[in-house]
C-alpha positions as a Python dict, from the first residue, in 0.01 Angstrom:
ca = {
    (1, 'X'): (0, 0, 0),
    (2, 'X'): (161, -18, 337),
    (3, 'X'): (387, 284, 256),
    (4, 'X'): (74, 492, 226),
    (5, 'X'): (-80, 681, 511),
    (6, 'X'): (-443, 587, 606),
    (7, 'X'): (-556, 913, 449),
    (8, 'X'): (-382, 841, 127),
    (9, 'X'): (-537, 495, 109),
    (10, 'X'): (-874, 651, 170),
    (11, 'X'): (-827, 924, -82),
    (12, 'X'): (-561, 850, -337),
    (13, 'X'): (-643, 1176, -522),
    (14, 'X'): (-418, 1368, -269),
    (15, 'X'): (-104, 1171, -396),
    (16, 'X'): (112, 1437, -557),
    (17, 'X'): (458, 1376, -710),
    (18, 'X'): (657, 1395, -384),
    (19, 'X'): (418, 1158, -207),
    (20, 'X'): (433, 905, -494),
    (21, 'X'): (816, 924, -473),
    (22, 'X'): (804, 861, -93),
    (23, 'X'): (569, 565, -146),
    (24, 'X'): (795, 419, -424),
    (25, 'X'): (1102, 447, -213),
    (26, 'X'): (932, 310, 97),
    (27, 'X'): (792, 8, -94),
    (28, 'X'): (1106, -62, -295),
    (29, 'X'): (933, 5, -627),
    (30, 'X'): (938, 257, -907),
    (31, 'X'): (716, 556, -935),
    (32, 'X'): (579, 405, -1250),
    (33, 'X'): (473, 96, -1054),
    (34, 'X'): (304, 319, -791),
    (35, 'X'): (115, 500, -1068),
    (36, 'X'): (3, 171, -1228),
    (37, 'X'): (-125, 50, -889),
    (38, 'X'): (-324, 369, -839),
    (39, 'X'): (-474, 339, -1182),
    (40, 'X'): (-584, -17, -1118),
    (41, 'X'): (-720, 89, -776),
    (42, 'X'): (-926, 379, -933),
    (43, 'X'): (-1054, 136, -1195),
    (44, 'X'): (-1170, -115, -939),
    (45, 'X'): (-1339, 160, -739),
    (46, 'X'): (-1533, 266, -1057),
    (47, 'X'): (-1623, -97, -1157),
    (48, 'X'): (-1708, -195, -788),
    (49, 'X'): (-1941, 108, -757),
    (50, 'X'): (-2150, 3, -1049),
    (51, 'X'): (-2262, -329, -898),
}
């Protein structure tokens, strides 16, 4: 999360492949882990919006 810019945290849809690679390198994780985080984040946005 801290390897993302404020704009990327606000709108994760802008995260293309090169941005995901940069985030993975900056956070010491794999691109797959970044993708999993983004999927969970989107799920929580959807679930949280229905309450």
